[in-house]
Amino acid sequence: MIKIILDVEGMACGMCEAHVNDAVRRAFPVKKVSSSHTKGKTEIISEAPLDEEKLKAAVSATGYTVTAVKTEPYEKKSFTLFKRV
C-alpha cells in the first residue's frame, strides 16, 4: 500500500475538498482519499504508486493547484483489545 500526500492550493471549503476527492476517484482506482482545506492537503491511499503528472492534471482540471507530491509506504494500523506483554 502507498500513501500519497498532495499539497493543494485553492481549496477554501468542504465543497472544494469534495471536488478534489471526486477528481482523484474518477482518475484512479484508489482505496481512500481525503482532503483538508484548512491544511491544504489531500491524502490518498492506493495499492500501487500513481502517475504524479496525471494526478496533478486531474486536480488541476478542477481549478486547484498541486504544489508538492510526497509518497511514502502505508501500513494499516491494527486495533487489538488485548496487548501482548
PDB file of C-alpha atoms in Angstrom:
ATOM      1  CA  MET A   1       0.000   0.000   0.000  1.00  0.00           C
ATOM      2  CA  ILE A   2       1.146   3.528  -0.812  1.00  0.00           C
ATOM      3  CA  LYS A   3       0.245   6.842   0.849  1.00  0.00           C
ATOM      4  CA  ILE A   4       0.436   9.893  -1.402  1.00  0.00           C
ATOM      5  CA  ILE A   5       0.213  13.351   0.134  1.00  0.00           C
ATOM      6  CA  LEU A   6      -0.555  16.313  -2.115  1.00  0.00           C
ATOM      7  CA  ASP A   7      -0.144  19.951  -1.157  1.00  0.00           C
ATOM      8  CA  VAL A   8      -3.118  21.619  -2.847  1.00  0.00           C
ATOM      9  CA  GLU A   9      -3.645  25.378  -3.184  1.00  0.00           C
ATOM     10  CA  GLY A  10      -7.035  26.972  -3.717  1.00  0.00           C
ATOM     11  CA  MET A  11      -9.299  24.842  -1.509  1.00  0.00           C
ATOM     12  CA  ALA A  12     -11.468  27.087   0.684  1.00  0.00           C
ATOM     13  CA  CYS A  13     -14.328  24.908   1.955  1.00  0.00           C
ATOM     14  CA  GLY A  14     -15.786  21.436   2.247  1.00  0.00           C
ATOM     15  CA  MET A  15     -17.115  21.538  -1.318  1.00  0.00           C
ATOM     16  CA  CYS A  16     -13.594  22.242  -2.585  1.00  0.00           C
ATOM     17  CA  GLU A  17     -12.421  19.140  -0.704  1.00  0.00           C
ATOM     18  CA  ALA A  18     -15.216  17.091  -2.293  1.00  0.00           C
ATOM     19  CA  HIS A  19     -14.297  18.315  -5.803  1.00  0.00           C
ATOM     20  CA  VAL A  20     -10.657  17.279  -5.349  1.00  0.00           C
ATOM     21  CA  ASN A  21     -11.645  13.904  -3.839  1.00  0.00           C
ATOM     22  CA  ASP A  22     -14.071  13.181  -6.692  1.00  0.00           C
ATOM     23  CA  ALA A  23     -11.480  14.130  -9.323  1.00  0.00           C
ATOM     24  CA  VAL A  24      -8.944  11.722  -7.809  1.00  0.00           C
ATOM     25  CA  ARG A  25     -11.523   8.909  -7.536  1.00  0.00           C
ATOM     26  CA  ARG A  26     -12.579   9.369 -11.178  1.00  0.00           C
ATOM     27  CA  ALA A  27      -8.987   9.320 -12.447  1.00  0.00           C
ATOM     28  CA  PHE A  28      -7.535   6.477 -10.335  1.00  0.00           C
ATOM     29  CA  PRO A  29      -8.642   3.275  -8.573  1.00  0.00           C
ATOM     30  CA  VAL A  30      -7.764   4.379  -5.024  1.00  0.00           C
ATOM     31  CA  LYS A  31      -8.636   2.767  -1.683  1.00  0.00           C
ATOM     32  CA  LYS A  32      -9.191   6.061   0.146  1.00  0.00           C
ATOM     33  CA  VAL A  33      -8.895   9.787  -0.487  1.00  0.00           C
ATOM     34  CA  SER A  34      -9.454  12.640   1.943  1.00  0.00           C
ATOM     35  CA  SER A  35      -8.754  16.360   1.708  1.00  0.00           C
ATOM     36  CA  SER A  36      -8.447  19.197   4.202  1.00  0.00           C
ATOM     37  CA  HIS A  37      -8.856  22.782   3.044  1.00  0.00           C
ATOM     38  CA  THR A  38      -7.503  24.097   6.366  1.00  0.00           C
ATOM     39  CA  LYS A  39      -4.268  22.103   5.972  1.00  0.00           C
ATOM     40  CA  GLY A  40      -4.185  22.435   2.175  1.00  0.00           C
ATOM     41  CA  LYS A  41      -3.526  18.708   1.843  1.00  0.00           C
ATOM     42  CA  THR A  42      -5.028  15.677   0.149  1.00  0.00           C
ATOM     43  CA  GLU A  43      -4.097  12.173   1.323  1.00  0.00           C
ATOM     44  CA  ILE A  44      -4.535   9.210  -0.995  1.00  0.00           C
ATOM     45  CA  ILE A  45      -4.184   5.525  -0.123  1.00  0.00           C
ATOM     46  CA  SER A  46      -3.683   3.181  -3.088  1.00  0.00           C
ATOM     47  CA  GLU A  47      -2.459  -0.306  -3.862  1.00  0.00           C
ATOM     48  CA  ALA A  48       0.244   0.915  -6.244  1.00  0.00           C
ATOM     49  CA  PRO A  49       2.057   4.187  -6.994  1.00  0.00           C
ATOM     50  CA  LEU A  50       0.117   6.696  -9.113  1.00  0.00           C
ATOM     51  CA  ASP A  51       1.432   8.725 -12.039  1.00  0.00           C
ATOM     52  CA  GLU A  52       2.254  12.121 -10.495  1.00  0.00           C
ATOM     53  CA  GLU A  53       1.694  14.098 -13.705  1.00  0.00           C
ATOM     54  CA  LYS A  54      -1.732  12.531 -14.291  1.00  0.00           C
ATOM     55  CA  LEU A  55      -2.589  13.159 -10.631  1.00  0.00           C
ATOM     56  CA  LYS A  56      -1.618  16.829 -10.932  1.00  0.00           C
ATOM     57  CA  ALA A  57      -3.606  17.115 -14.165  1.00  0.00           C
ATOM     58  CA  ALA A  58      -6.724  15.568 -12.581  1.00  0.00           C
ATOM     59  CA  VAL A  59      -6.616  18.037  -9.669  1.00  0.00           C
ATOM     60  CA  SER A  60      -5.751  20.990 -11.939  1.00  0.00           C
ATOM     61  CA  ALA A  61      -8.812  20.234 -14.084  1.00  0.00           C
ATOM     62  CA  THR A  62     -10.967  21.105 -11.054  1.00  0.00           C
ATOM     63  CA  GLY A  63      -9.304  24.512 -10.693  1.00  0.00           C
ATOM     64  CA  TYR A  64      -6.873  23.768  -7.858  1.00  0.00           C
ATOM     65  CA  THR A  65      -3.077  23.646  -7.959  1.00  0.00           C
ATOM     66  CA  VAL A  66      -0.865  20.817  -6.697  1.00  0.00           C
ATOM     67  CA  THR A  67       2.340  22.366  -5.350  1.00  0.00           C
ATOM     68  CA  ALA A  68       4.028  19.228  -3.967  1.00  0.00           C
ATOM     69  CA  VAL A  69       3.667  15.443  -4.053  1.00  0.00           C
ATOM     70  CA  LYS A  70       5.068  13.167  -1.352  1.00  0.00           C
ATOM     71  CA  THR A  71       4.914   9.356  -1.478  1.00  0.00           C
ATOM     72  CA  GLU A  72       5.536   7.001   1.429  1.00  0.00           C
ATOM     73  CA  PRO A  73       4.772   3.375   2.337  1.00  0.00           C
ATOM     74  CA  TYR A  74       1.482   2.881   4.156  1.00  0.00           C
ATOM     75  CA  GLU A  75       0.708   0.266   6.757  1.00  0.00           C
ATOM     76  CA  LYS A  76      -2.808  -0.109   8.014  1.00  0.00           C
ATOM     77  CA  LYS A  77      -2.954   0.446  11.740  1.00  0.00           C
ATOM     78  CA  SER A  78      -4.262  -2.574  13.555  1.00  0.00           C
ATOM     79  CA  PHE A  79      -6.518  -2.473  16.567  1.00  0.00           C
ATOM     80  CA  THR A  80      -6.311  -5.066  19.298  1.00  0.00           C
ATOM     81  CA  LEU A  81      -8.238  -5.359  22.506  1.00  0.00           C
ATOM     82  CA  PHE A  82      -5.574  -7.361  24.228  1.00  0.00           C
ATOM     83  CA  LYS A  83      -1.994  -6.211  24.213  1.00  0.00           C
ATOM     84  CA  ARG A  84       0.696  -8.845  24.442  1.00  0.00           C
ATOM     85  CA  VAL A  85       3.351  -8.251  27.013  1.00  0.00           C
TER      86      VAL A  85
END
